[in-house]
mmCIF file of C-alpha atoms in Angstrom:
data_model
loop_
_atom_site.group_PDB
_atom_site.id
_atom_site.type_symbol
_atom_site.label_atom_id
_atom_site.label_comp_id
_atom_site.label_asym_id
_atom_site.label_seq_id
_atom_site.Cartn_x
_atom_site.Cartn_y
_atom_site.Cartn_z
ATOM 1 C CA MET A 9 105.127 89.735 126.891
ATOM 2 C CA THR A 10 104.290 88.506 123.409
ATOM 3 C CA ARG A 11 106.639 86.975 120.889
ATOM 4 C CA GLU A 12 106.699 88.164 117.309
ATOM 5 C CA VAL A 13 107.575 85.937 114.230
ATOM 6 C CA ILE A 14 110.213 87.287 112.052
ATOM 7 C CA ILE A 15 109.747 85.991 108.385
ATOM 8 C CA ALA A 16 112.699 86.334 105.845
ATOM 9 C CA THR A 17 111.494 87.803 102.603
ATOM 10 C CA ASP A 18 112.911 87.202 99.088
ATOM 11 C CA ALA A 19 115.129 90.133 99.245
ATOM 12 C CA CYS A 20 116.813 88.744 102.262
ATOM 13 C CA ARG A 21 115.184 91.139 104.511
ATOM 14 C CA SER A 22 113.063 90.425 107.597
ATOM 15 C CA GLU A 23 109.640 91.829 108.227
ATOM 16 C CA ARG A 24 107.761 91.737 111.468
ATOM 17 C CA LYS A 25 104.366 90.049 111.558
ATOM 18 C CA ARG A 26 101.749 90.093 114.213
ATOM 19 C CA PRO A 27 102.451 88.132 117.515
ATOM 20 C CA MET A 28 102.183 84.389 116.925
ATOM 21 C CA PHE A 29 101.771 83.033 120.526
ATOM 22 C CA SER A 30 100.018 84.568 123.557
ATOM 23 C CA ASP A 31 101.722 85.368 126.836
ATOM 24 C CA LEU A 32 100.442 81.991 128.090
ATOM 25 C CA THR A 33 102.398 79.922 125.767
ATOM 26 C CA THR A 34 105.540 78.433 127.262
ATOM 27 C CA GLU A 35 108.758 77.428 125.418
ATOM 28 C CA PRO A 36 108.110 73.679 125.718
ATOM 29 C CA GLU A 37 104.653 74.121 124.266
ATOM 30 C CA ILE A 38 106.061 75.981 121.154
ATOM 31 C CA THR A 39 108.718 73.355 120.681
ATOM 32 C CA LYS A 40 106.156 70.530 120.910
ATOM 33 C CA ARG A 41 103.883 72.308 118.368
ATOM 34 C CA MET A 42 106.813 72.784 116.083
ATOM 35 C CA ALA A 43 107.817 69.035 116.518
ATOM 36 C CA VAL A 44 104.225 67.715 115.785
ATOM 37 C CA GLY A 45 104.068 70.009 112.738
ATOM 38 C CA LEU A 46 107.416 68.540 111.348
ATOM 39 C CA VAL A 47 106.247 64.900 111.970
ATOM 40 C CA LYS A 48 102.846 65.587 110.263
ATOM 41 C CA GLN A 49 104.695 67.218 107.363
ATOM 42 C CA ARG A 50 106.954 64.201 106.902
ATOM 43 C CA MET A 51 103.948 62.012 106.831
ATOM 44 C CA LEU A 52 102.031 64.234 104.294
ATOM 45 C CA ASP A 53 105.220 64.142 101.951
ATOM 46 C CA LEU A 54 105.354 60.339 102.241
ATOM 47 C CA ILE A 55 101.535 60.161 101.433
ATOM 48 C CA GLU A 56 102.150 62.423 98.432
ATOM 49 C CA ARG A 57 104.849 60.115 97.118
ATOM 50 C CA LEU A 58 102.988 56.983 97.623
ATOM 51 C CA ASP A 59 99.747 58.477 96.091
ATOM 52 C CA GLY A 60 101.939 59.540 93.123
ATOM 53 C CA GLY A 61 102.650 56.017 92.207
ATOM 54 C CA ALA A 62 106.034 55.320 93.963
ATOM 55 C CA HIS A 63 107.208 51.692 93.634
ATOM 56 C CA PRO A 64 107.804 50.023 97.034
ATOM 57 C CA SER A 65 111.430 50.138 97.910
ATOM 58 C CA PHE A 66 113.795 49.712 100.833
ATOM 59 C CA GLY A 67 114.454 53.385 101.124
ATOM 60 C CA LEU A 68 110.717 54.229 101.207
ATOM 61 C CA GLU A 69 110.051 51.558 103.865
ATOM 62 C CA GLN A 70 112.791 53.190 105.953
ATOM 63 C CA GLU A 71 111.262 56.649 105.566
ATOM 64 C CA ILE A 72 107.847 55.353 106.585
ATOM 65 C CA MET A 73 109.487 53.742 109.721
ATOM 66 C CA TRP A 74 111.357 56.794 110.591
ATOM 67 C CA SER A 75 108.394 59.151 110.265
ATOM 68 C CA VAL A 76 106.098 56.870 112.227
ATOM 69 C CA ARG A 77 108.519 56.301 115.012
ATOM 70 C CA ASN A 78 109.690 59.978 114.892
ATOM 71 C CA VAL A 79 113.352 59.167 114.553
ATOM 72 C CA PRO A 80 115.532 62.320 114.355
ATOM 73 C CA GLU A 81 117.790 62.584 111.323
ATOM 74 C CA ARG A 82 120.914 62.216 113.408
ATOM 75 C CA HIS A 83 119.722 58.719 114.617
ATOM 76 C CA GLN A 84 118.743 57.519 111.129
ATOM 77 C CA SER A 85 121.103 54.785 109.934
ATOM 78 C CA PRO A 86 121.164 53.182 106.420
ATOM 79 C CA ASN A 87 121.321 49.883 108.192
ATOM 80 C CA ASP A 88 118.008 50.230 109.947
ATOM 81 C CA LYS A 89 115.812 47.370 108.799
ATOM 82 C CA PRO A 90 112.094 48.517 108.431
ATOM 83 C CA PRO A 91 109.081 46.275 108.270
ATOM 84 C CA ASN A 92 107.644 45.719 104.828
ATOM 85 C CA TYR A 93 104.828 48.102 105.079
ATOM 86 C CA THR A 94 104.069 48.356 101.340
ATOM 87 C CA TYR A 95 104.506 44.643 100.689
ATOM 88 C CA SER A 96 102.757 42.972 103.556
ATOM 89 C CA ILE A 97 99.334 43.612 104.837
ATOM 90 C CA ASP A 98 100.319 42.175 108.202
ATOM 91 C CA LYS A 99 102.901 44.822 108.557
ATOM 92 C CA ALA A 100 100.750 47.679 107.181
ATOM 93 C CA VAL A 101 98.184 46.886 109.896
ATOM 94 C CA LEU A 102 100.801 48.029 112.336
ATOM 95 C CA LEU A 103 100.362 51.606 111.085
ATOM 96 C CA VAL A 104 96.660 51.720 111.763
ATOM 97 C CA PRO A 105 96.056 53.982 114.767
ATOM 98 C CA TYR A 106 94.826 52.281 118.001
ATOM 99 C CA GLY A 107 91.100 51.968 118.026
ATOM 100 C CA ALA A 108 90.652 52.632 114.282
ATOM 101 C CA GLU A 109 88.963 50.184 111.994
ATOM 102 C CA TYR A 110 90.037 49.390 108.484
ATOM 103 C CA GLU A 111 88.970 47.702 105.283
ATOM 104 C CA VAL A 112 90.864 46.780 102.193
ATOM 105 C CA GLY A 113 89.608 45.738 98.669
ATOM 106 C CA SER A 114 90.543 45.447 95.122
ATOM 107 C CA ALA A 115 89.144 46.684 91.820
ATOM 108 C CA TYR A 116 89.662 43.451 89.944
ATOM 109 C CA LEU A 117 88.987 44.827 86.540
ATOM 110 C CA VAL A 118 90.996 47.862 86.920
ATOM 111 C CA GLY A 119 93.967 46.092 88.633
ATOM 112 C CA SER A 120 94.330 48.447 91.679
ATOM 113 C CA PHE A 121 93.617 48.237 95.324
ATOM 114 C CA TRP A 122 91.709 50.527 97.843
ATOM 115 C CA ALA A 123 91.794 50.910 101.679
ATOM 116 C CA THR A 124 89.847 52.879 104.202
ATOM 117 C CA VAL A 125 90.814 53.604 107.913
ATOM 118 C CA ILE A 126 87.957 54.799 110.040
ATOM 119 C CA THR A 127 88.775 56.800 113.143
ATOM 120 C CA PRO A 128 86.254 58.175 115.633
ATOM 121 C CA THR A 129 86.530 61.529 113.853
ATOM 122 C CA ALA A 130 86.979 60.804 110.114
ATOM 123 C CA ARG A 131 87.384 58.328 107.240
ATOM 124 C CA HIS A 132 90.746 58.216 105.491
ATOM 125 C CA GLU A 133 90.808 56.596 102.030
ATOM 126 C CA ALA A 134 93.443 55.490 99.548
ATOM 127 C CA LYS A 135 92.513 54.386 96.067
ATOM 128 C CA GLY A 136 94.448 53.137 93.034
ATOM 129 C CA ALA A 137 97.413 51.618 94.793
ATOM 130 C CA ARG A 138 99.570 49.077 93.346
ATOM 131 C CA THR A 139 99.265 46.580 96.182
ATOM 132 C CA ALA A 140 96.662 46.047 98.981
ATOM 133 C CA ALA A 141 99.359 46.702 101.481
ATOM 134 C CA MET A 142 100.357 49.968 99.893
ATOM 135 C CA ALA A 143 96.712 51.140 99.907
ATOM 136 C CA LEU A 144 96.450 50.287 103.646
ATOM 137 C CA THR A 145 99.762 52.109 104.387
ATOM 138 C CA VAL A 146 98.552 55.255 102.625
ATOM 139 C CA ALA A 147 95.238 55.285 104.419
ATOM 140 C CA ALA A 148 96.981 54.522 107.810
ATOM 141 C CA LEU A 149 99.487 57.369 107.242
ATOM 142 C CA LYS A 150 96.587 59.690 106.455
ATOM 143 C CA ALA A 151 94.915 58.795 109.552
ATOM 144 C CA ARG A 152 98.077 59.178 111.627
ATOM 145 C CA ALA A 153 98.727 62.610 110.161
ATOM 146 C CA ALA A 154 95.125 63.767 110.950
ATOM 147 C CA LEU A 155 95.626 62.553 114.533
ATOM 148 C CA CYS A 156 99.277 63.657 114.844
ATOM 149 C CA LEU A 157 100.424 60.449 116.274
#
């Protein structure tokens, strides 16, 4: 038996699309795929905000911590104390996936920083960041999103 995906259209109607998963896919596998997709999307949203020139802030640090640790919304507390990922290179290194290499540098004349995280499958770069730690944070989040960690 195959499952069909029902997509709501703009007119508040539903239309049936072709089957999404085969008979061999079990409910836990579907749930896991959806959870991994949500985690990846949270990281991509954070990367976009950081690349867009967001200033380091306590709230941003919390969002990074929650997305990396995959904390559900119901367990998130405003009192959670995150590491200073965007201020401290020592804390940003904690985001680099296990087994990956990284490098950080500065464009002195321009006044910005860059970082690269190298995984076995790809290079993930961040350029034009306000701090070296922020550049490393962005590159590490890109690597994690690509690996879905």
